[in-house]
Short mmCIF file of C-alpha atoms and ligand atoms in Angstrom, two decimals:
data_model
loop_
_atom_site.label_atom_id
_atom_site.label_comp_id
_atom_site.label_asym_id
_atom_site.label_seq_id
_atom_site.Cartn_x
_atom_site.Cartn_y
_atom_site.Cartn_z
CA MET K 1 67.68 144.77 55.65
CA ILE K 2 70.86 146.23 55.65
CA ARG K 3 72.03 143.42 54.04
CA ALA K 4 69.81 144.28 51.05
CA LEU K 5 70.42 147.81 51.08
CA TRP K 6 74.75 147.00 51.07
CA PHE K 7 73.53 144.83 47.80
CA LEU K 8 71.52 147.57 46.12
CA LEU K 9 74.64 149.93 46.98
CA LYS K 10 77.09 147.70 44.95
CA VAL K 11 74.96 147.52 42.17
CA ALA K 12 74.49 150.31 42.21
CA VAL K 13 78.33 151.35 42.35
CA VAL K 14 78.49 148.74 38.73
CA ILE K 15 75.78 150.00 36.97
CA ALA K 16 77.26 153.76 37.57
CA ALA K 17 80.83 152.82 36.47
CA ALA K 18 79.64 150.55 33.76
CA ILE K 19 77.61 154.05 32.37
CA TRP K 20 80.68 156.13 33.24
CA LEU K 21 83.01 153.92 30.77
CA ALA K 22 80.29 153.47 28.62
CA ASP K 23 80.11 157.42 28.29
CA ARG K 24 83.72 157.49 27.45
CA PRO K 25 84.74 155.38 24.61
CA GLY K 26 88.20 154.56 23.99
CA THR K 27 91.01 151.39 23.36
CA VAL K 28 93.87 150.57 24.85
CA SER K 29 96.94 149.33 22.56
CA VAL K 30 99.85 147.37 23.38
CA HIS K 31 102.61 146.82 21.25
CA TRP K 32 104.71 144.19 22.96
CA LEU K 33 107.71 142.10 21.45
CA GLY K 34 106.34 142.82 17.84
CA TYR K 35 102.67 141.84 18.49
CA ALA K 36 100.27 144.41 18.67
CA VAL K 37 97.24 144.46 20.34
CA GLU K 38 94.27 146.96 20.23
CA ALA K 39 90.94 146.17 22.67
CA PRO K 40 88.14 148.63 24.19
CA PHE K 41 89.22 150.22 27.42
CA TRP K 42 86.19 147.71 28.87
CA VAL K 43 87.99 144.91 27.93
CA ALA K 44 91.45 145.32 29.20
CA LEU K 45 90.36 146.34 32.30
CA LEU K 46 88.02 142.95 32.64
CA VAL K 47 91.34 141.03 31.28
CA THR K 48 93.37 142.96 33.88
CA LEU K 49 91.22 142.16 37.27
CA ALA K 50 90.69 138.54 36.04
CA ALA K 51 94.85 138.29 35.91
CA LEU K 52 94.94 139.52 39.27
CA GLY K 53 92.38 137.35 40.50
CA ILE K 54 94.28 134.00 39.28
CA ALA K 55 97.71 135.44 40.93
CA ALA K 56 95.91 135.61 44.07
CA LEU K 57 94.17 132.49 43.93
CA GLY K 58 97.66 130.92 42.55
CA TYR K 59 99.67 132.52 45.56
CA ARG K 60 97.07 130.78 48.35
CA LEU K 61 97.36 127.40 46.71
CA LEU K 62 101.50 127.49 46.81
CA ARG K 63 101.15 128.50 50.56
CA GLY K 64 99.16 126.20 51.62
CA VAL K 65 101.29 123.08 50.10
CA ILE K 66 104.22 125.02 51.82
CA ARG K 67 102.56 124.75 54.95
CA THR K 68 100.97 121.30 55.19
CA PRO K 69 104.02 119.16 56.99
CA GLN K 70 104.31 121.80 59.77
CA ARG K 71 100.16 121.90 59.71
CA LEU K 72 100.41 117.15 59.92
CA ARG K 73 103.00 117.75 62.55
CA ARG K 74 100.76 119.90 64.19
CA HIS K 75 98.07 117.83 64.15
CA SER K 76 99.73 114.42 65.25
CA ARG K 77 101.23 116.51 68.31
CA ALA K 78 97.34 117.43 69.51
CA ARG K 79 96.40 113.59 68.84
CA ARG K 80 99.35 112.36 70.57
CA ARG K 81 98.65 114.80 73.50
CA GLU K 82 95.13 113.95 73.66
CA ARG K 83 95.64 109.89 73.66
CA GLY K 84 98.27 110.63 76.43
CA TYR K 85 95.59 112.32 78.66
CA ARG K 86 93.38 109.60 77.86
CA ALA K 87 95.85 106.91 78.73
CA LEU K 88 96.39 109.26 82.14
CA THR K 89 93.07 109.01 83.13
CA GLN K 90 91.65 105.46 82.25
CA GLY K 91 95.16 104.91 84.43
CA MET K 92 93.83 106.62 87.56
CA VAL K 93 90.69 104.98 87.40
CA ALA K 94 92.23 101.64 87.11
CA ILE K 95 93.95 102.71 90.02
CA ALA K 96 90.73 103.68 92.14
CA ALA K 97 89.28 100.29 91.00
CA GLY K 98 92.33 98.68 92.36
CA ASP K 99 92.96 96.90 88.34
CA ALA K 100 96.83 97.38 88.61
CA PRO K 101 97.61 95.44 85.18
CA THR K 102 95.36 97.97 83.57
CA ALA K 103 96.88 101.05 85.63
CA ARG K 104 100.44 99.93 84.78
CA LYS K 105 99.53 99.32 80.84
CA MET K 106 98.38 102.54 80.73
CA ALA K 107 100.81 104.57 82.74
CA ARG K 108 103.35 103.01 80.53
CA LYS K 109 101.13 104.24 77.71
CA ALA K 110 100.58 107.91 78.76
CA ASP K 111 104.44 107.97 79.55
CA GLY K 112 105.33 107.34 75.95
CA LEU K 113 103.03 109.68 74.78
CA LEU K 114 103.06 112.92 77.10
CA ASN K 115 106.09 114.78 78.11
CA GLU K 116 104.59 115.63 81.67
CA PRO K 117 106.86 113.60 84.05
CA PRO K 118 105.29 115.06 87.14
CA LEU K 119 102.00 113.12 86.21
CA THR K 120 102.76 110.23 84.72
CA MET K 121 105.78 109.06 87.40
CA LEU K 122 103.04 109.47 90.13
CA LEU K 123 100.67 107.39 88.38
CA SER K 124 103.37 104.78 87.42
CA ALA K 125 104.19 104.73 90.99
CA GLN K 126 100.87 104.14 92.53
CA ALA K 127 100.27 101.32 89.83
CA ALA K 128 103.83 99.48 91.15
CA GLN K 129 102.55 99.68 94.56
CA LEU K 130 99.15 98.92 93.31
CA GLN K 131 100.77 95.61 92.16
CA GLY K 132 103.01 95.14 94.77
CA ASP K 133 106.16 96.12 93.46
CA GLU K 134 107.40 98.20 95.92
CA ARG K 135 110.57 98.29 94.75
CA ALA K 136 109.58 99.85 91.41
CA ALA K 137 107.27 102.27 93.12
CA ARG K 138 110.60 103.48 95.25
CA GLN K 139 112.64 103.97 91.81
CA TYR K 140 109.67 106.38 91.00
CA PHE K 141 109.39 108.23 94.36
CA GLU K 142 113.36 108.41 93.93
CA ALA K 143 113.14 109.94 90.44
CA MET K 144 110.08 112.70 91.73
CA LEU K 145 112.76 113.63 94.44
CA GLU K 146 115.14 115.43 91.31
CA ARG K 147 112.01 117.70 90.12
CA PRO K 148 111.67 120.34 92.44
CA GLU K 149 107.45 120.06 91.34
CA THR K 150 107.50 116.61 92.70
CA ALA K 151 109.76 116.44 95.23
CA PHE K 152 107.33 116.69 98.19
CA LEU K 153 105.06 114.02 96.49
CA GLY K 154 108.47 111.69 96.05
CA MET K 155 109.14 111.86 99.82
CA ARG K 156 105.61 111.38 100.76
CA GLY K 157 105.77 107.92 98.87
CA LEU K 158 109.05 107.26 100.52
CA LEU K 159 107.34 108.33 104.04
CA THR K 160 104.63 105.76 103.51
CA GLN K 161 106.39 103.26 101.85
CA ALA K 162 108.94 103.06 105.32
CA ILE K 163 105.93 103.60 107.48
CA LYS K 164 104.20 100.21 105.70
CA SER K 165 107.41 98.71 105.99
CA GLY K 166 108.17 99.51 109.90
CA ASP K 167 111.45 101.32 109.05
CA ARG K 168 110.50 104.12 112.05
CA VAL K 169 114.43 105.52 111.89
CA GLU K 170 114.07 105.83 108.04
CA ALA K 171 110.53 107.24 108.47
CA LEU K 172 111.93 109.37 110.50
CA ASN K 173 114.44 110.59 108.50
CA LEU K 174 112.17 111.08 105.70
CA ALA K 175 109.75 113.25 107.70
CA ARG K 176 112.46 115.72 108.90
CA LYS K 177 113.62 116.05 105.51
CA ALA K 178 109.70 116.53 103.77
CA ARG K 179 109.24 118.86 106.80
CA GLY K 180 112.25 120.84 105.30
CA LEU K 181 110.30 121.57 101.96
CA GLN K 182 106.79 121.99 103.28
CA PRO K 183 107.12 123.36 107.03
CA ASN K 184 103.34 123.53 107.81
CA THR K 185 101.64 120.38 106.07
CA PRO K 186 99.09 119.16 108.50
CA TRP K 187 98.99 115.24 107.78
CA LEU K 188 102.91 115.78 108.02
CA LEU K 189 103.10 117.53 111.68
CA SER K 190 101.07 114.87 112.66
CA THR K 191 102.96 112.32 111.29
CA LEU K 192 106.33 113.39 112.07
CA TYR K 193 104.96 114.05 115.97
CA ASP K 194 103.74 110.60 116.05
CA LEU K 195 107.27 109.10 114.72
CA GLU K 196 109.33 111.43 117.24
CA ALA K 197 107.18 110.21 120.08
CA GLN K 198 107.72 106.36 119.09
CA ALA K 199 111.19 107.33 118.83
CA GLY K 200 111.21 108.75 122.81
CA ASP K 201 112.37 112.04 121.09
CA TRP K 202 110.30 113.60 123.63
CA ALA K 203 110.87 116.92 123.50
CA ALA K 204 110.87 117.19 119.94
CA ALA K 205 107.71 115.87 119.81
CA GLU K 206 106.74 118.16 121.89
CA GLY K 207 107.30 121.14 119.69
CA THR K 208 106.23 119.03 116.68
CA LEU K 209 102.85 118.56 118.65
CA GLN K 210 102.59 121.94 119.29
CA GLN K 211 102.55 123.10 115.60
CA ALA K 212 100.52 120.44 114.82
CA ILE K 213 98.06 121.88 117.24
CA GLN K 214 98.44 125.39 115.36
CA SER K 215 98.28 123.87 112.38
CA GLY K 216 94.67 122.13 113.15
CA ALA K 217 96.19 118.81 112.24
CA ILE K 218 95.58 117.46 115.81
CA PRO K 219 92.45 118.83 117.58
CA THR K 220 92.74 120.73 121.05
CA GLU K 221 91.45 118.52 123.18
CA GLU K 222 93.45 115.68 121.99
CA GLY K 223 96.49 117.58 121.74
CA ARG K 224 96.23 118.27 125.37
CA ARG K 225 95.92 114.70 125.97
CA HIS K 226 99.13 114.24 124.01
CA ARG K 227 100.61 116.75 125.89
CA ALA K 228 100.05 115.17 129.10
CA VAL K 229 101.08 112.12 128.03
CA LEU K 230 104.47 113.50 126.60
CA LEU K 231 104.63 114.62 129.63
CA LEU K 232 104.29 111.46 131.77
CA GLU K 233 107.03 110.15 129.48
CA ARG K 234 109.54 112.89 130.67
CA SER K 235 108.52 112.28 134.18
CA PHE K 236 109.42 108.39 133.70
CA GLU K 237 112.86 109.48 132.09
CA ALA K 238 113.72 111.76 134.80
CA GLU K 239 112.94 109.27 137.36
CA ARG K 240 115.26 106.70 135.26
CA ARG K 241 118.26 109.73 135.30
CA GLY K 242 117.90 109.70 139.38
CA ARG K 243 116.03 113.81 138.98
CA ALA K 244 113.31 113.01 141.40
CA ASP K 245 112.68 116.87 141.50
CA ALA K 246 112.14 116.81 137.79
CA ALA K 247 109.98 113.58 137.60
CA LEU K 248 107.55 115.36 140.46
CA SER K 249 107.28 118.37 138.01
CA HIS K 250 106.40 117.14 134.90
CA ALA K 251 104.04 114.40 136.49
CA GLN K 252 102.46 117.40 138.25
CA ALA K 253 102.07 119.40 135.39
CA ALA K 254 100.61 116.42 133.27
CA HIS K 255 97.97 115.97 136.01
CA ASP K 256 97.23 119.63 136.13
CA MET K 257 96.67 119.95 132.67
CA MET K 258 94.35 117.10 132.58
CA PRO K 259 93.25 116.59 136.27
CA GLY K 260 90.75 113.26 134.98
CA PHE K 261 93.42 111.48 133.50
CA ALA K 262 94.01 108.41 135.63
CA PRO K 263 97.32 107.43 134.72
CA ALA K 264 98.75 111.13 135.19
CA ALA K 265 97.15 110.85 139.07
CA VAL K 266 98.58 107.55 139.63
CA ARG K 267 101.73 108.76 139.11
CA LEU K 268 101.84 111.79 140.77
CA ALA K 269 100.18 110.69 143.38
CA ARG K 270 102.77 107.93 143.57
CA LEU K 271 105.91 110.34 143.22
CA GLN K 272 104.15 112.20 146.18
CA VAL K 273 103.99 109.18 148.30
CA ALA K 274 107.47 108.45 147.49
CA ALA K 275 108.10 111.50 148.75
CA ASP K 276 106.45 111.66 152.12
CA ARG K 277 103.68 113.91 150.75
CA LEU K 278 100.75 112.18 151.70
CA LYS K 279 98.03 114.75 152.17
CA PRO K 280 98.19 116.63 148.69
CA ALA K 281 98.73 112.69 147.08
CA ALA K 282 95.11 112.04 148.88
CA LYS K 283 93.82 115.24 147.40
CA VAL K 284 95.23 114.22 143.84
CA VAL K 285 93.39 110.90 144.08
CA GLU K 286 90.24 112.35 145.27
CA ARG K 287 90.43 115.06 142.42
CA ALA K 288 90.88 112.13 139.74
CA TRP K 289 88.45 110.12 140.99
CA ARG K 290 85.73 112.29 140.24
CA HIS K 291 86.16 111.88 136.50
CA ALA K 292 88.08 108.65 136.08
CA PRO K 293 87.48 106.31 138.92
CA HIS K 294 90.18 103.19 138.66
CA PRO K 295 91.43 100.39 140.25
CA GLU K 296 94.87 101.53 140.42
CA LEU K 297 93.90 105.40 141.60
CA ALA K 298 92.34 103.21 144.68
CA ASP K 299 95.39 100.83 145.38
CA ILE K 300 97.62 103.93 145.88
CA TYR K 301 94.96 105.44 148.12
CA ARG K 302 95.08 102.32 149.92
CA THR K 303 98.75 102.84 150.32
CA ILE K 304 98.04 106.91 151.46
CA VAL K 305 95.90 105.67 154.08
CA SER K 306 97.29 102.54 155.19
CA SER K 307 98.99 104.25 158.35
CA TYR K 308 94.99 104.51 159.64
CA ASP K 309 93.29 101.87 161.49
CA ALA K 310 90.72 100.04 159.70
CA LEU K 311 87.53 101.59 160.41
CA THR K 312 89.33 105.17 159.36
CA ARG K 313 90.38 103.45 156.32
CA VAL K 314 86.78 102.51 155.16
CA ARG K 315 85.43 106.16 156.29
CA LEU K 316 88.40 107.74 153.98
CA PHE K 317 87.64 105.67 151.22
CA GLN K 318 83.45 106.56 151.29
CA LYS K 319 85.05 110.41 150.15
CA LEU K 320 85.83 108.66 146.93
CA VAL K 321 81.86 107.11 146.79
CA ARG K 322 81.12 111.17 147.34
CA GLN K 323 83.22 111.98 144.13
CA ALA K 324 81.41 109.21 142.01
CA PRO K 325 78.33 107.53 143.49
CA ASP K 326 77.57 106.05 140.34
CA SER K 327 80.57 104.06 139.66
CA ALA K 328 80.90 100.49 140.24
CA GLU K 329 84.76 101.48 140.99
CA SER K 330 83.62 103.35 143.70
CA HIS K 331 81.93 100.83 145.23
CA LEU K 332 84.41 98.14 145.27
CA ALA K 333 86.87 100.80 146.69
CA VAL K 334 84.92 101.02 149.68
CA ALA K 335 83.86 97.40 149.76
CA GLN K 336 87.53 95.94 150.01
CA ALA K 337 88.22 98.12 152.83
CA ALA K 338 85.19 97.38 154.83
CA ILE K 339 86.11 93.66 154.15
CA GLU K 340 89.81 94.45 155.93
CA ALA K 341 87.64 96.36 158.75
CA GLN K 342 85.57 93.10 158.61
CA LEU K 343 82.60 95.64 158.58
CA TRP K 344 80.71 92.63 156.86
CA GLY K 345 77.07 94.48 156.17
CA GLU K 346 79.15 97.50 154.78
CA ALA K 347 80.88 95.63 152.46
CA ARG K 348 77.77 93.52 151.25
CA GLN K 349 75.85 96.80 150.86
CA HIS K 350 78.50 98.21 148.79
CA LEU K 351 79.12 95.11 146.67
CA ASN K 352 75.52 94.69 145.94
CA ARG K 353 75.40 98.40 144.61
CA ALA K 354 78.24 97.13 142.46
CA MET K 355 76.44 94.27 141.14
CA GLU K 356 73.34 96.63 140.03
CA ILE K 357 75.65 99.20 138.29
CA GLY K 358 77.38 96.06 136.43
CA PRO K 359 79.12 93.31 137.68
CA THR K 360 82.63 92.36 136.55
CA ARG K 361 85.29 89.00 137.85
CA ARG K 362 86.43 91.27 140.39
CA THR K 363 82.85 92.02 141.91
CA TYR K 364 82.56 88.15 141.90
CA ARG K 365 85.86 87.64 143.46
CA LEU K 366 85.31 90.47 146.33
CA MET K 367 81.79 88.40 147.04
CA ALA K 368 83.64 85.34 147.39
CA GLU K 369 85.98 87.12 149.84
CA LEU K 370 83.32 88.45 151.87
CA ASP K 371 81.53 85.03 151.80
CA ARG K 372 84.68 83.65 152.96
CA GLY K 373 85.39 86.14 155.59
CA GLU K 374 82.30 86.53 157.08
CA ARG K 375 80.72 83.19 156.92
CA HIS K 376 83.68 80.84 156.55
CA ASP K 377 81.08 79.16 153.56
CA GLU K 378 83.89 77.72 151.04
CA GLU K 379 81.19 76.29 148.83
CA ALA K 380 79.76 79.78 148.54
CA ALA K 381 82.97 81.34 147.98
CA LYS K 382 83.88 78.73 145.11
CA ASP K 383 80.21 79.53 143.48
CA TRP K 384 81.26 83.35 143.36
CA LEU K 385 84.39 82.23 141.43
CA ALA K 386 82.92 79.72 139.03
CA GLN K 387 80.73 82.73 137.37
CA ALA K 388 82.05 82.39 133.76
CA ALA K 389 79.63 84.82 132.65
CA ALA K 390 80.77 87.61 134.39
CA PRO K 391 82.68 89.90 131.63
CA GLU K 392 86.33 90.18 132.17
CA ASP K 393 87.67 93.55 133.83
CA PRO K 394 88.65 96.13 132.06
CA VAL K 395 92.33 96.49 131.05
CA TRP K 396 94.20 99.26 129.21
CA THR K 397 94.10 98.24 125.60
CA CYS K 398 95.92 99.66 122.92
CA GLY K 399 93.87 101.37 119.95
CA SER K 400 96.55 100.25 117.11
CA CYS K 401 96.89 96.72 117.75
CA GLY K 402 94.47 95.67 119.90
CA ALA K 403 97.05 94.09 122.50
CA VAL K 404 95.90 94.43 126.62
CA SER K 405 98.23 95.72 129.75
CA HIS K 406 97.47 95.81 133.12
CA ASN K 407 100.02 98.66 133.27
CA TRP K 408 99.78 102.19 131.46
CA GLY K 409 102.22 103.57 129.53
CA GLY K 410 102.99 106.11 126.78
CA LEU K 411 104.12 103.43 124.57
CA CYS K 412 102.29 100.24 123.26
CA GLY K 413 104.67 97.42 124.12
CA HIS K 414 103.25 95.18 120.97
CA CYS K 415 102.89 97.78 118.30
CA GLY K 416 104.95 100.85 119.76
CA ALA K 417 101.96 102.81 118.94
CA PHE K 418 102.02 106.25 121.21
CA ASP K 419 99.24 107.03 123.28
CA SER K 420 97.01 104.37 122.26
CA LEU K 421 96.49 102.61 125.72
CA THR K 422 92.16 102.94 126.84
CA TRP K 423 91.03 101.66 129.85
CA LYS K 424 88.68 99.26 128.84
CA THR K 425 86.64 95.74 128.57
CA PRO K 426 88.68 93.17 126.38
CA THR K 427 86.13 91.72 123.83
CA VAL K 428 88.53 88.79 121.83
CA ALA K 429 91.66 87.02 123.04
CA VAL K 430 94.25 89.35 122.61
CA PRO K 431 98.30 89.70 122.98
CA VAL K 432 99.01 90.50 126.55
CA MET K 433 102.13 92.96 126.83
CA GLU K 434 103.96 95.64 129.32
CA PRO K 435 104.21 98.82 127.81
CA THR K 436 107.64 99.95 127.25
CA ASP K 437 109.81 102.66 127.71
CA ILE K 438 112.20 102.24 125.59
CA PRO K 439 111.22 102.73 121.70
CA PRO K 440 110.17 99.75 119.94
CA ALA K 441 111.96 101.29 116.95
CA LEU K 442 115.40 101.26 118.60
CA ALA K 443 114.60 98.03 120.85
CA ARG K 444 114.19 95.61 118.11
CA PRO K 445 114.66 95.35 114.47
CA ALA K 446 111.75 96.88 112.73
CA THR K 447 108.64 94.46 111.43
CA ALA K 448 105.92 95.11 109.69
ZN1 LIG W 501 99.67 98.67 119.99
#
């Protein structure tokens, strides 16, 4: 509607102008270089307007011609970028799909098309790693160190490579440098803590652990356990240096932090026995038994009560049953004391209960001992010992490499993992190791 009105208005203006001109007739005459042109005024006006129109058109054409190369250049740059980003995307998809040759090809292509080293270097490094070319990947990661925006990523790549190749000294070095770049990165804190613990740098590990818990990299409950393990390791170290008091106080702190953690209770009770503090040692075992009945606790308890006569020993062991009545360990511990006291009925009753809860080879061995002791029945004893179907007894098992040990330690003696041992029944044949006090990174050359 408005358009129609606008059009009518324009037509009206043109008509009015035409009428105005028609009402005022006249001529325009031009004398130039000996020529004389005479025309009515309205013709002269039309010619002038047409000349102006042609001049404007010519100017636009000329400008277009002059700007063409610049436009073409801009267009081809945009196309290059587009192709570069497409190659980058294809490269990343290839990485995700595990297609190393395509990833590398696309990385090279993107590198040639794009002027974005932070993006293409990472892709190139990942592609090289996927193809197993760790040397090339290393070169890319090192190149990334030179730019502030990629330095941390480069450091992470080198750190991962060092951990993978088992070079813990180099890994620790890199992790410490990376912490200088970004101090509160959760994955870095937990990695650094792990490396420091594996290197036996207990004090540094404790500081990093604290930071890792605060940043949420390690859950609080898991952090408590790690701290207890670190304290135990410091206790071992203090003992090696002949500082009995420090050894005892670290063990006490570990036990206070996790009263149900058997290794801490065993360690503390052992040190207390060595210091001739039998009563507190007995309390430690009884307290820990409630949460974690464990044969090593039973062993130390046997030492603690050894000065009593056999009958009193059985009575004291029954305290443990009251702490954890549903644990086979409780009944095995009393049964063993009862066999030593030649209380055969008592022993049999507890062994039967242990059988009900879940027999292991140790249960059968005690049954054999009972039949040998009570009835001098060698045949029955042999039968018990031949019970091949009985599950193996639990052992300390490394969650990282699967190696087993009869003794607990903070570091796996097979793979060097820190705080990786749990008390459980082995399911397959596994290497046997002794936990180590000496960090494997320093004890032997790094292996994968
Ligand atoms: Zn291990």
